């Protein structure tokens, strides 16, 4: 396990129902016990991670501190695209013209 935790980033992927969230929580807790700072990032996932880690609230699109050395976020792709687009384009009108039109939404 220690060689696994020497990596800066771990990506856990797989088909639904195979234990990705549980595995990520176990690895995060092991890393946190070793003093590593951990960010668990999910994308548009049903809420299970918070319960596994004993966090009393739903984990949403804002990074939250869930326990010692562990933070978590559940990224909503639409919110993330908007936030990134506004950072780059700097004008909401321009963002809306480019991304909030029927053709781009269908794409």
PDB file of C-alpha atoms in Angstrom:
ATOM      1  CA  UNK A   1       0.000   0.000   0.000  1.00  0.00           C
ATOM      2  CA  UNK A   2       2.839   2.448   0.776  1.00  0.00           C
ATOM      3  CA  UNK A   3       4.161   2.352  -2.810  1.00  0.00           C
ATOM      4  CA  UNK A   4       0.639   3.093  -4.044  1.00  0.00           C
ATOM      5  CA  UNK A   5       0.446   6.109  -1.750  1.00  0.00           C
ATOM      6  CA  UNK A   6       3.727   7.540  -3.044  1.00  0.00           C
ATOM      7  CA  UNK A   7       1.950   8.686  -6.216  1.00  0.00           C
ATOM      8  CA  UNK A   8       0.742  12.272  -6.421  1.00  0.00           C
ATOM      9  CA  UNK A   9      -2.554  11.294  -8.063  1.00  0.00           C
ATOM     10  CA  UNK A  10      -4.544   8.069  -8.130  1.00  0.00           C
ATOM     11  CA  UNK A  11      -7.412   7.516 -10.519  1.00  0.00           C
ATOM     12  CA  UNK A  12      -9.972   4.885  -9.647  1.00  0.00           C
ATOM     13  CA  UNK A  13     -12.231   3.932 -12.518  1.00  0.00           C
ATOM     14  CA  UNK A  14     -14.551   1.122 -13.440  1.00  0.00           C
ATOM     15  CA  UNK A  15     -18.098   0.108 -14.133  1.00  0.00           C
ATOM     16  CA  UNK A  16     -20.834   1.106 -11.724  1.00  0.00           C
ATOM     17  CA  UNK A  17     -21.297  -1.062  -8.646  1.00  0.00           C
ATOM     18  CA  UNK A  18     -17.765  -2.487  -8.487  1.00  0.00           C
ATOM     19  CA  UNK A  19     -16.644  -0.584  -5.381  1.00  0.00           C
ATOM     20  CA  UNK A  20     -14.923   2.525  -6.753  1.00  0.00           C
ATOM     21  CA  UNK A  21     -16.268   4.812  -4.024  1.00  0.00           C
ATOM     22  CA  UNK A  22     -15.519   2.361  -1.223  1.00  0.00           C
ATOM     23  CA  UNK A  23     -12.001   1.731  -2.547  1.00  0.00           C
ATOM     24  CA  UNK A  24     -11.343   5.456  -2.884  1.00  0.00           C
ATOM     25  CA  UNK A  25     -12.530   6.070   0.696  1.00  0.00           C
ATOM     26  CA  UNK A  26     -10.302   3.287   2.097  1.00  0.00           C
ATOM     27  CA  UNK A  27      -7.248   4.528   0.182  1.00  0.00           C
ATOM     28  CA  UNK A  28      -7.951   8.122   1.236  1.00  0.00           C
ATOM     29  CA  UNK A  29      -8.173   7.144   4.906  1.00  0.00           C
ATOM     30  CA  UNK A  30      -4.912   5.178   4.681  1.00  0.00           C
ATOM     31  CA  UNK A  31      -3.157   8.139   3.054  1.00  0.00           C
ATOM     32  CA  UNK A  32      -4.594  10.572   5.611  1.00  0.00           C
ATOM     33  CA  UNK A  33      -3.326   8.391   8.475  1.00  0.00           C
ATOM     34  CA  UNK A  34       0.162   8.730   6.955  1.00  0.00           C
ATOM     35  CA  UNK A  35      -0.208  12.521   7.065  1.00  0.00           C
ATOM     36  CA  UNK A  36      -0.914  13.015   3.362  1.00  0.00           C
ATOM     37  CA  UNK A  37      -3.474  15.609   2.304  1.00  0.00           C
ATOM     38  CA  UNK A  38      -6.166  13.974   0.162  1.00  0.00           C
ATOM     39  CA  UNK A  39      -8.729  15.389  -2.237  1.00  0.00           C
ATOM     40  CA  UNK A  40     -11.431  12.938  -3.295  1.00  0.00           C
ATOM     41  CA  UNK A  41     -12.996  14.239  -6.501  1.00  0.00           C
ATOM     42  CA  UNK A  42     -16.040  12.565  -8.047  1.00  0.00           C
ATOM     43  CA  UNK A  43     -17.988  13.592 -11.103  1.00  0.00           C
ATOM     44  CA  UNK A  44     -21.777  13.755 -10.887  1.00  0.00           C
ATOM     45  CA  UNK A  45     -21.886  10.809  -8.456  1.00  0.00           C
ATOM     46  CA  UNK A  46     -24.759   9.758  -6.189  1.00  0.00           C
ATOM     47  CA  UNK A  47     -24.090  10.602  -2.539  1.00  0.00           C
ATOM     48  CA  UNK A  48     -22.309   7.717  -0.825  1.00  0.00           C
ATOM     49  CA  UNK A  49     -18.844   9.070  -0.150  1.00  0.00           C
ATOM     50  CA  UNK A  50     -19.929  11.399   2.647  1.00  0.00           C
ATOM     51  CA  UNK A  51     -21.683   8.585   4.498  1.00  0.00           C
ATOM     52  CA  UNK A  52     -18.644   6.306   4.124  1.00  0.00           C
ATOM     53  CA  UNK A  53     -16.401   8.951   5.669  1.00  0.00           C
ATOM     54  CA  UNK A  54     -18.849   9.924   8.429  1.00  0.00           C
ATOM     55  CA  UNK A  55     -19.504  13.374   6.976  1.00  0.00           C
ATOM     56  CA  UNK A  56     -23.021  14.528   7.985  1.00  0.00           C
ATOM     57  CA  UNK A  57     -23.788  16.599   4.868  1.00  0.00           C
ATOM     58  CA  UNK A  58     -24.085  15.919   1.155  1.00  0.00           C
ATOM     59  CA  UNK A  59     -20.859  16.460  -0.780  1.00  0.00           C
ATOM     60  CA  UNK A  60     -21.559  18.877  -3.626  1.00  0.00           C
ATOM     61  CA  UNK A  61     -19.705  21.018  -6.177  1.00  0.00           C
ATOM     62  CA  UNK A  62     -17.755  22.958  -3.526  1.00  0.00           C
ATOM     63  CA  UNK A  63     -14.681  21.379  -1.898  1.00  0.00           C
ATOM     64  CA  UNK A  64     -15.420  20.518   1.753  1.00  0.00           C
ATOM     65  CA  UNK A  65     -13.228  19.282   4.600  1.00  0.00           C
ATOM     66  CA  UNK A  66     -14.736  15.912   5.562  1.00  0.00           C
ATOM     67  CA  UNK A  67     -12.210  14.664   8.142  1.00  0.00           C
ATOM     68  CA  UNK A  68      -8.577  15.137   9.120  1.00  0.00           C
ATOM     69  CA  UNK A  69      -6.438  15.503   5.950  1.00  0.00           C
ATOM     70  CA  UNK A  70      -9.370  14.608   3.645  1.00  0.00           C
ATOM     71  CA  UNK A  71     -11.353  16.998   1.462  1.00  0.00           C
ATOM     72  CA  UNK A  72     -14.009  15.994  -1.075  1.00  0.00           C
ATOM     73  CA  UNK A  73     -15.955  17.418  -3.997  1.00  0.00           C
ATOM     74  CA  UNK A  74     -18.637  16.064  -6.309  1.00  0.00           C
ATOM     75  CA  UNK A  75     -18.093  17.929  -9.554  1.00  0.00           C
ATOM     76  CA  UNK A  76     -21.109  18.854 -11.667  1.00  0.00           C
ATOM     77  CA  UNK A  77     -19.815  19.059 -15.266  1.00  0.00           C
ATOM     78  CA  UNK A  78     -22.191  21.895 -16.250  1.00  0.00           C
ATOM     79  CA  UNK A  79     -21.185  24.017 -13.260  1.00  0.00           C
ATOM     80  CA  UNK A  80     -17.490  23.273 -13.866  1.00  0.00           C
ATOM     81  CA  UNK A  81     -17.721  24.209 -17.558  1.00  0.00           C
ATOM     82  CA  UNK A  82     -19.451  27.470 -16.702  1.00  0.00           C
ATOM     83  CA  UNK A  83     -16.910  28.357 -14.005  1.00  0.00           C
ATOM     84  CA  UNK A  84     -13.966  27.563 -16.302  1.00  0.00           C
ATOM     85  CA  UNK A  85     -15.536  29.333 -19.284  1.00  0.00           C
ATOM     86  CA  UNK A  86     -16.115  32.492 -17.251  1.00  0.00           C
ATOM     87  CA  UNK A  87     -12.518  32.422 -15.968  1.00  0.00           C
ATOM     88  CA  UNK A  88     -11.178  32.245 -19.522  1.00  0.00           C
ATOM     89  CA  UNK A  89     -13.679  34.458 -21.370  1.00  0.00           C
ATOM     90  CA  UNK A  90     -14.232  36.912 -18.465  1.00  0.00           C
ATOM     91  CA  UNK A  91     -17.617  38.089 -19.786  1.00  0.00           C
ATOM     92  CA  UNK A  92     -20.882  36.325 -19.032  1.00  0.00           C
ATOM     93  CA  UNK A  93     -22.473  37.643 -22.244  1.00  0.00           C
ATOM     94  CA  UNK A  94     -19.688  36.089 -24.323  1.00  0.00           C
ATOM     95  CA  UNK A  95     -19.900  32.813 -22.366  1.00  0.00           C
ATOM     96  CA  UNK A  96     -23.673  32.657 -22.905  1.00  0.00           C
ATOM     97  CA  UNK A  97     -23.293  33.373 -26.621  1.00  0.00           C
ATOM     98  CA  UNK A  98     -20.741  30.581 -27.022  1.00  0.00           C
ATOM     99  CA  UNK A  99     -21.995  27.896 -24.638  1.00  0.00           C
ATOM    100  CA  UNK A 100     -25.618  28.577 -23.777  1.00  0.00           C
ATOM    101  CA  UNK A 101     -27.038  28.279 -27.256  1.00  0.00           C
ATOM    102  CA  UNK A 102     -29.036  25.375 -28.676  1.00  0.00           C
ATOM    103  CA  UNK A 103     -26.309  24.128 -31.036  1.00  0.00           C
ATOM    104  CA  UNK A 104     -23.637  23.903 -28.307  1.00  0.00           C
ATOM    105  CA  UNK A 105     -26.011  22.324 -25.774  1.00  0.00           C
ATOM    106  CA  UNK A 106     -26.858  19.613 -28.314  1.00  0.00           C
ATOM    107  CA  UNK A 107     -23.154  19.116 -29.036  1.00  0.00           C
TER     108      UNK A 107
END
